Amino acid sequence: MELAALQQLMADTYGAQDRERGVAATIAWLTEELGELAQAVRKGTPEEQLHELGDVLAWLASLAEQLGLSLEDAVARYANGCPKCGQIPCACG
Ligand SMILES: [Zn+2]
């Protein structure tokens, strides 16, 4: 799934309730899910890690949507390699 499609799907699915909760609550949820991802990486199964990666992405998409920003625009600066050195792989080392 493309990032723009993911963001739109999350907006269609959860947009109304997420907007009602607001950005501060979304940041709180995103942070909580990031903590769950960290725990799954440390001691979870690949299935649990996959689950938490999805949750983090979903909340990140919700945050971008509420800020009126696009995840695709956000990652565009990585499209041509490392934003600092312009190399793939990064040569900043
Ligand atoms: Zn670099």
Tab-separated table of N, CA, C and O and ligand atoms in Angstrom:
chain	number	residue	atom	x	y	z
A	1	MET	N	0.841	-1.210	0.000
A	1	MET	CA	0.000	0.000	0.000
A	1	MET	C	0.871	1.253	0.000
A	1	MET	O	1.840	1.356	0.738
A	2	GLU	N	0.529	2.202	-0.860
A	2	GLU	CA	1.268	3.458	-0.932
A	2	GLU	C	0.971	4.300	0.314
A	2	GLU	O	-0.096	4.198	0.905
A	3	LEU	N	1.913	5.164	0.651
A	3	LEU	CA	1.742	5.981	1.860
A	3	LEU	C	0.513	6.882	1.778
A	3	LEU	O	-0.220	7.029	2.761
A	4	ALA	N	0.287	7.501	0.611
A	4	ALA	CA	-0.876	8.392	0.475
A	4	ALA	C	-2.168	7.605	0.631
A	4	ALA	O	-3.133	8.082	1.249
A	5	ALA	N	-2.191	6.388	0.091
A	5	ALA	CA	-3.377	5.543	0.208
A	5	ALA	C	-3.587	5.133	1.662
A	5	ALA	O	-4.726	5.094	2.152
A	6	LEU	N	-2.497	4.818	2.359
A	6	LEU	CA	-2.601	4.482	3.783
A	6	LEU	C	-3.168	5.654	4.573
A	6	LEU	O	-4.087	5.492	5.384
A	7	GLN	N	-2.623	6.853	4.309
A	7	GLN	CA	-3.091	8.035	5.041
A	7	GLN	C	-4.571	8.285	4.781
A	7	GLN	O	-5.331	8.589	5.714
A	8	GLN	N	-4.994	8.128	3.517
A	8	GLN	CA	-6.402	8.343	3.183
A	8	GLN	C	-7.294	7.288	3.840
A	8	GLN	O	-8.368	7.602	4.374
A	9	LEU	N	-6.837	6.038	3.827
A	9	LEU	CA	-7.619	4.957	4.431
A	9	LEU	C	-7.797	5.186	5.932
A	9	LEU	O	-8.894	5.029	6.480
A	10	MET	N	-6.704	5.586	6.596
A	10	MET	CA	-6.791	5.857	8.028
A	10	MET	C	-7.716	7.044	8.296
A	10	MET	O	-8.487	7.046	9.264
A	11	ALA	N	-7.650	8.066	7.425
A	11	ALA	CA	-8.533	9.235	7.578
A	11	ALA	C	-9.990	8.826	7.394
A	11	ALA	O	-10.867	9.259	8.148
A	12	ASP	N	-10.249	7.976	6.390
A	12	ASP	CA	-11.622	7.526	6.155
A	12	ASP	C	-12.125	6.662	7.309
A	12	ASP	O	-13.295	6.728	7.686
A	13	THR	N	-11.239	5.829	7.851
A	13	THR	CA	-11.633	4.869	8.881
A	13	THR	C	-11.768	5.511	10.256
A	13	THR	O	-12.735	5.251	10.974
A	14	TYR	N	-10.787	6.345	10.628
A	14	TYR	CA	-10.722	6.874	11.995
A	14	TYR	C	-10.718	8.396	12.076
A	14	TYR	O	-10.655	8.954	13.186
A	15	GLY	N	-10.753	9.075	10.929
A	15	GLY	CA	-10.544	10.517	10.904
A	15	GLY	C	-11.450	11.297	11.837
A	15	GLY	O	-10.978	12.156	12.591
A	16	ALA	N	-12.747	10.988	11.788
A	16	ALA	CA	-13.693	11.763	12.593
A	16	ALA	C	-13.389	11.646	14.079
A	16	ALA	O	-13.289	12.660	14.786
A	17	GLN	N	-13.212	10.430	14.564
A	17	GLN	CA	-12.958	10.259	16.001
A	17	GLN	C	-11.573	10.772	16.396
A	17	GLN	O	-11.391	11.310	17.495
A	18	ASP	N	-10.589	10.617	15.484
A	18	ASP	CA	-9.244	11.111	15.798
A	18	ASP	C	-9.238	12.634	15.905
A	18	ASP	O	-8.606	13.203	16.806
A	19	ARG	N	-9.955	13.306	14.991
A	19	ARG	CA	-10.018	14.775	15.041
A	19	ARG	C	-10.697	15.240	16.324
A	19	ARG	O	-10.315	16.252	16.913
A	20	GLU	N	-11.711	14.480	16.739
A	20	GLU	CA	-12.427	14.853	17.957
A	20	GLU	C	-11.515	14.747	19.185
A	20	GLU	O	-11.542	15.587	20.073
A	21	ARG	N	-10.680	13.681	19.207
A	21	ARG	CA	-9.734	13.529	20.319
A	21	ARG	C	-8.655	14.606	20.278
A	21	ARG	O	-8.166	15.029	21.309
A	22	GLY	N	-8.224	14.951	19.063
A	22	GLY	CA	-7.242	16.018	18.904
A	22	GLY	C	-5.806	15.544	18.797
A	22	GLY	O	-5.486	14.375	19.048
A	23	VAL	N	-4.943	16.485	18.433
A	23	VAL	CA	-3.536	16.181	18.172
A	23	VAL	C	-2.816	15.693	19.427
A	23	VAL	O	-2.022	14.754	19.369
A	24	ALA	N	-3.108	16.326	20.570
A	24	ALA	CA	-2.402	15.941	21.798
A	24	ALA	C	-2.674	14.477	22.138
A	24	ALA	O	-1.762	13.724	22.517
A	25	ALA	N	-3.935	14.044	21.994
A	25	ALA	CA	-4.279	12.647	22.272
A	25	ALA	C	-3.628	11.722	21.249
A	25	ALA	O	-3.192	10.615	21.589
A	26	THR	N	-3.553	12.173	20.008
A	26	THR	CA	-2.917	11.355	18.969
A	26	THR	C	-1.436	11.173	19.261
A	26	THR	O	-0.890	10.068	19.106
A	27	ILE	N	-0.783	12.240	19.701
A	27	ILE	CA	0.634	12.140	20.087
A	27	ILE	C	0.789	11.143	21.237
A	27	ILE	O	1.708	10.318	21.245
A	28	ALA	N	-0.132	11.196	22.198
A	28	ALA	CA	-0.073	10.275	23.335
A	28	ALA	C	-0.219	8.826	22.862
A	28	ALA	O	0.527	7.940	23.303
A	29	TRP	N	-1.175	8.580	21.969
A	29	TRP	CA	-1.377	7.216	21.451
A	29	TRP	C	-0.177	6.753	20.635
A	29	TRP	O	0.268	5.605	20.749
A	30	LEU	N	0.335	7.644	19.798
A	30	LEU	CA	1.493	7.291	18.971
A	30	LEU	C	2.675	6.905	19.864
A	30	LEU	O	3.359	5.912	19.622
A	31	THR	N	2.867	7.681	20.913
A	31	THR	CA	3.971	7.411	21.831
A	31	THR	C	3.770	6.081	22.550
A	31	THR	O	4.715	5.300	22.713
A	32	GLU	N	2.533	5.816	22.956
A	32	GLU	CA	2.241	4.554	23.620
A	32	GLU	C	2.490	3.377	22.676
A	32	GLU	O	3.091	2.361	23.069
A	33	GLU	N	2.049	3.523	21.433
A	33	GLU	CA	2.261	2.439	20.459
A	33	GLU	C	3.744	2.247	20.163
A	33	GLU	O	4.203	1.126	19.935
A	34	LEU	N	4.500	3.347	20.157
A	34	LEU	CA	5.940	3.248	19.946
A	34	LEU	C	6.580	2.462	21.091
A	34	LEU	O	7.485	1.641	20.865
A	35	GLY	N	6.085	2.679	22.296
A	35	GLY	CA	6.563	1.912	23.443
A	35	GLY	C	6.247	0.432	23.294
A	35	GLY	O	7.071	-0.434	23.619
A	36	GLU	N	5.041	0.135	22.798
A	36	GLU	CA	4.658	-1.264	22.576
A	36	GLU	C	5.526	-1.890	21.488
A	36	GLU	O	5.898	-3.070	21.574
A	37	LEU	N	5.872	-1.093	20.469
A	37	LEU	CA	6.751	-1.600	19.415
A	37	LEU	C	8.138	-1.907	19.994
A	37	LEU	O	8.726	-2.958	19.702
A	38	ALA	N	8.624	-1.002	20.839
A	38	ALA	CA	9.938	-1.213	21.454
A	38	ALA	C	9.947	-2.506	22.258
A	38	ALA	O	10.905	-3.296	22.202
A	39	GLN	N	8.854	-2.748	23.001
A	39	GLN	CA	8.757	-3.963	23.803
A	39	GLN	C	8.690	-5.209	22.906
A	39	GLN	O	9.327	-6.220	23.193
A	40	ALA	N	7.926	-5.102	21.806
A	40	ALA	CA	7.798	-6.241	20.889
A	40	ALA	C	9.134	-6.560	20.220
A	40	ALA	O	9.458	-7.722	19.979
A	41	VAL	N	9.913	-5.513	19.926
A	41	VAL	CA	11.233	-5.736	19.325
A	41	VAL	C	12.138	-6.453	20.321
A	41	VAL	O	12.896	-7.351	19.964
A	42	ARG	N	12.011	-6.061	21.590
A	42	ARG	CA	12.888	-6.617	22.629
A	42	ARG	C	12.527	-8.064	22.950
A	42	ARG	O	13.403	-8.920	23.087
A	43	LYS	N	11.229	-8.347	23.077
A	43	LYS	CA	10.873	-9.688	23.537
A	43	LYS	C	9.625	-10.267	22.881
A	43	LYS	O	9.035	-11.207	23.404
A	44	GLY	N	9.231	-9.728	21.733
A	44	GLY	CA	8.030	-10.218	21.067
A	44	GLY	C	8.337	-11.155	19.916
A	44	GLY	O	9.487	-11.327	19.516
A	45	THR	N	7.278	-11.740	19.378
A	45	THR	CA	7.396	-12.594	18.205
A	45	THR	C	7.343	-11.709	16.957
A	45	THR	O	6.923	-10.552	17.035
A	46	PRO	N	7.765	-12.230	15.821
A	46	PRO	CA	7.640	-11.464	14.579
A	46	PRO	C	6.200	-11.017	14.325
A	46	PRO	O	5.982	-9.904	13.817
A	47	GLU	N	5.224	-11.834	14.685
A	47	GLU	CA	3.814	-11.458	14.513
A	47	GLU	C	3.471	-10.255	15.374
A	47	GLU	O	2.763	-9.340	14.937
A	48	GLU	N	3.946	-10.247	16.617
A	48	GLU	CA	3.690	-9.109	17.516
A	48	GLU	C	4.408	-7.850	17.019
A	48	GLU	O	3.867	-6.744	17.093
A	49	GLN	N	5.601	-8.019	16.498
A	49	GLN	CA	6.346	-6.872	15.966
A	49	GLN	C	5.616	-6.281	14.759
A	49	GLN	O	5.504	-5.054	14.631
A	50	LEU	N	5.096	-7.159	13.893
A	50	LEU	CA	4.348	-6.717	12.725
A	50	LEU	C	3.101	-5.941	13.150
A	50	LEU	O	2.775	-4.886	12.585
A	51	HIS	N	2.404	-6.456	14.146
A	51	HIS	CA	1.209	-5.808	14.686
A	51	HIS	C	1.539	-4.393	15.169
A	51	HIS	O	0.851	-3.427	14.829
A	52	GLU	N	2.608	-4.257	15.932
A	52	GLU	CA	2.968	-2.950	16.504
A	52	GLU	C	3.497	-1.996	15.435
A	52	GLU	O	3.238	-0.788	15.511
A	53	LEU	N	4.217	-2.510	14.436
A	53	LEU	CA	4.649	-1.655	13.329
A	53	LEU	C	3.435	-1.048	12.632
A	53	LEU	O	3.424	0.139	12.294
A	54	GLY	N	2.410	-1.856	12.451
A	54	GLY	CA	1.182	-1.375	11.816
A	54	GLY	C	0.492	-0.309	12.646
A	54	GLY	O	0.008	0.698	12.110
A	55	ASP	N	0.438	-0.521	13.963
A	55	ASP	CA	-0.209	0.453	14.840
A	55	ASP	C	0.535	1.788	14.832
A	55	ASP	O	-0.073	2.860	14.783
A	56	VAL	N	1.860	1.731	14.860
A	56	VAL	CA	2.656	2.969	14.843
A	56	VAL	C	2.420	3.723	13.536
A	56	VAL	O	2.197	4.938	13.529
A	57	LEU	N	2.430	2.990	12.414
A	57	LEU	CA	2.189	3.629	11.126
A	57	LEU	C	0.796	4.247	11.054
A	57	LEU	O	0.622	5.344	10.527
A	58	ALA	N	-0.188	3.549	11.603
A	58	ALA	CA	-1.565	4.049	11.568
A	58	ALA	C	-1.678	5.354	12.355
A	58	ALA	O	-2.292	6.321	11.891
A	59	TRP	N	-1.076	5.408	13.538
A	59	TRP	CA	-1.141	6.630	14.343
A	59	TRP	C	-0.317	7.750	13.715
A	59	TRP	O	-0.684	8.930	13.798
A	60	LEU	N	0.795	7.393	13.090
A	60	LEU	CA	1.599	8.402	12.397
A	60	LEU	C	0.801	9.008	11.237
A	60	LEU	O	0.820	10.227	11.030
A	61	ALA	N	0.074	8.168	10.518
A	61	ALA	CA	-0.773	8.651	9.424
A	61	ALA	C	-1.870	9.556	9.963
A	61	ALA	O	-2.183	10.599	9.364
A	62	SER	N	-2.456	9.193	11.092
A	62	SER	CA	-3.500	10.015	11.705
A	62	SER	C	-2.948	11.380	12.114
A	62	SER	O	-3.588	12.414	11.894
A	63	LEU	N	-1.748	11.381	12.676
A	63	LEU	CA	-1.130	12.647	13.092
A	63	LEU	C	-0.879	13.541	11.881
A	63	LEU	O	-1.223	14.736	11.910
A	64	ALA	N	-0.310	12.970	10.826
A	64	ALA	CA	-0.050	13.753	9.610
A	64	ALA	C	-1.349	14.353	9.083
A	64	ALA	O	-1.395	15.538	8.724
A	65	GLU	N	-2.389	13.547	9.069
A	65	GLU	CA	-3.686	14.005	8.558
A	65	GLU	C	-4.207	15.177	9.386
A	65	GLU	O	-4.672	16.179	8.845
A	66	GLN	N	-4.135	15.065	10.705
A	66	GLN	CA	-4.647	16.130	11.571
A	66	GLN	C	-3.821	17.406	11.456
A	66	GLN	O	-4.330	18.502	11.687
A	67	LEU	N	-2.538	17.255	11.090
A	67	LEU	CA	-1.688	18.428	10.903
A	67	LEU	C	-1.868	19.023	9.509
A	67	LEU	O	-1.291	20.059	9.193
A	68	GLY	N	-2.663	18.340	8.671
A	68	GLY	CA	-2.866	18.811	7.309
A	68	GLY	C	-1.644	18.590	6.433
A	68	GLY	O	-1.434	19.302	5.445
A	69	LEU	N	-0.851	17.580	6.799
A	69	LEU	CA	0.387	17.302	6.073
A	69	LEU	C	0.327	15.906	5.466
A	69	LEU	O	-0.492	15.076	5.868
A	70	SER	N	1.214	15.668	4.503
A	70	SER	CA	1.229	14.405	3.781
A	70	SER	C	2.470	13.591	4.155
A	70	SER	O	3.597	14.103	4.116
A	71	LEU	N	2.248	12.313	4.505
A	71	LEU	CA	3.382	11.425	4.800
A	71	LEU	C	4.300	11.303	3.581
A	71	LEU	O	5.517	11.222	3.730
A	72	GLU	N	3.692	11.295	2.383
A	72	GLU	CA	4.517	11.200	1.167
A	72	GLU	C	5.432	12.412	1.039
A	72	GLU	O	6.606	12.271	0.689
A	73	ASP	N	4.896	13.604	1.338
A	73	ASP	CA	5.736	14.803	1.321
A	73	ASP	C	6.825	14.697	2.387
A	73	ASP	O	7.951	15.159	2.186
A	74	ALA	N	6.453	14.091	3.528
A	74	ALA	CA	7.402	14.000	4.636
A	74	ALA	C	8.621	13.154	4.259
A	74	ALA	O	9.744	13.469	4.658
A	75	VAL	N	8.403	12.089	3.503
A	75	VAL	CA	9.534	11.218	3.162
A	75	VAL	C	10.204	11.602	1.841
A	75	VAL	O	11.209	11.011	1.471
A	76	ALA	N	9.629	12.623	1.176
A	76	ALA	CA	10.162	13.006	-0.141
A	76	ALA	C	11.636	13.393	-0.053
A	76	ALA	O	12.402	13.171	-0.998
A	77	ARG	N	12.053	13.944	1.073
A	77	ARG	CA	13.452	14.388	1.170
A	77	ARG	C	14.437	13.215	1.224
A	77	ARG	O	15.641	13.398	1.102
A	78	TYR	N	13.893	11.982	1.384
A	78	TYR	CA	14.754	10.794	1.339
A	78	TYR	C	14.717	10.112	-0.023
A	78	TYR	O	15.386	9.097	-0.229
A	79	ALA	N	13.937	10.670	-0.947
A	79	ALA	CA	13.694	9.993	-2.226
A	79	ALA	C	14.968	9.819	-3.042
A	79	ALA	O	15.100	8.861	-3.809
A	80	ASN	N	15.917	10.738	-2.891
A	80	ASN	CA	17.146	10.654	-3.682
A	80	ASN	C	18.340	10.287	-2.817
A	80	ASN	O	19.468	10.677	-3.095
A	81	GLY	N	18.070	9.521	-1.770
A	81	GLY	CA	19.152	9.079	-0.897
A	81	GLY	C	19.236	9.925	0.349
A	81	GLY	O	18.293	10.639	0.706
A	82	CYS	N	20.370	9.835	1.010
A	82	CYS	CA	20.577	10.563	2.267
A	82	CYS	C	20.412	12.060	2.014
A	82	CYS	O	21.049	12.618	1.112
A	83	PRO	N	19.544	12.748	2.778
A	83	PRO	CA	19.346	14.186	2.566
A	83	PRO	C	20.611	15.002	2.803
A	83	PRO	O	20.753	16.094	2.260
A	84	LYS	N	21.558	14.470	3.591
A	84	LYS	CA	22.780	15.237	3.873
A	84	LYS	C	23.821	15.072	2.777
A	84	LYS	O	24.346	16.046	2.244
A	85	CYS	N	24.134	13.802	2.436
A	85	CYS	CA	25.219	13.568	1.482
A	85	CYS	C	24.710	13.225	0.084
A	85	CYS	O	25.488	13.213	-0.873
A	86	GLY	N	23.420	12.926	-0.049
A	86	GLY	CA	22.857	12.620	-1.357
A	86	GLY	C	23.236	11.250	-1.883
A	86	GLY	O	22.996	10.955	-3.060
A	87	GLN	N	23.818	10.404	-1.054
A	87	GLN	CA	24.302	9.098	-1.500
A	87	GLN	C	23.353	7.979	-1.073
A	87	GLN	O	22.671	8.067	-0.062
A	88	ILE	N	23.354	6.887	-1.890
A	88	ILE	CA	22.687	5.638	-1.542
A	88	ILE	C	23.701	4.516	-1.742
A	88	ILE	O	24.089	4.260	-2.882
A	89	PRO	N	24.168	3.848	-0.681
A	89	PRO	CA	23.870	4.125	0.719
A	89	PRO	C	24.559	5.391	1.223
A	89	PRO	O	25.495	5.873	0.591
A	90	CYS	N	24.040	5.881	2.343
A	90	CYS	CA	24.601	7.078	2.973
A	90	CYS	C	26.098	6.927	3.191
A	90	CYS	O	26.570	5.896	3.647
A	91	ALA	N	26.831	8.013	2.842
A	91	ALA	CA	28.287	8.001	3.006
A	91	ALA	C	28.735	8.932	4.138
A	91	ALA	O	29.914	9.225	4.262
A	92	CYS	N	27.773	9.394	4.953
A	92	CYS	CA	28.124	10.323	6.045
A	92	CYS	C	29.016	9.634	7.082
A	92	CYS	O	29.891	10.267	7.659
A	93	GLY	N	28.726	8.328	7.302
A	93	GLY	CA	29.422	7.446	8.230
A	93	GLY	C	30.258	8.149	9.223
A	93	GLY	O	31.037	7.764	9.985
B	1	ZN	ZN	24.618	10.672	4.361
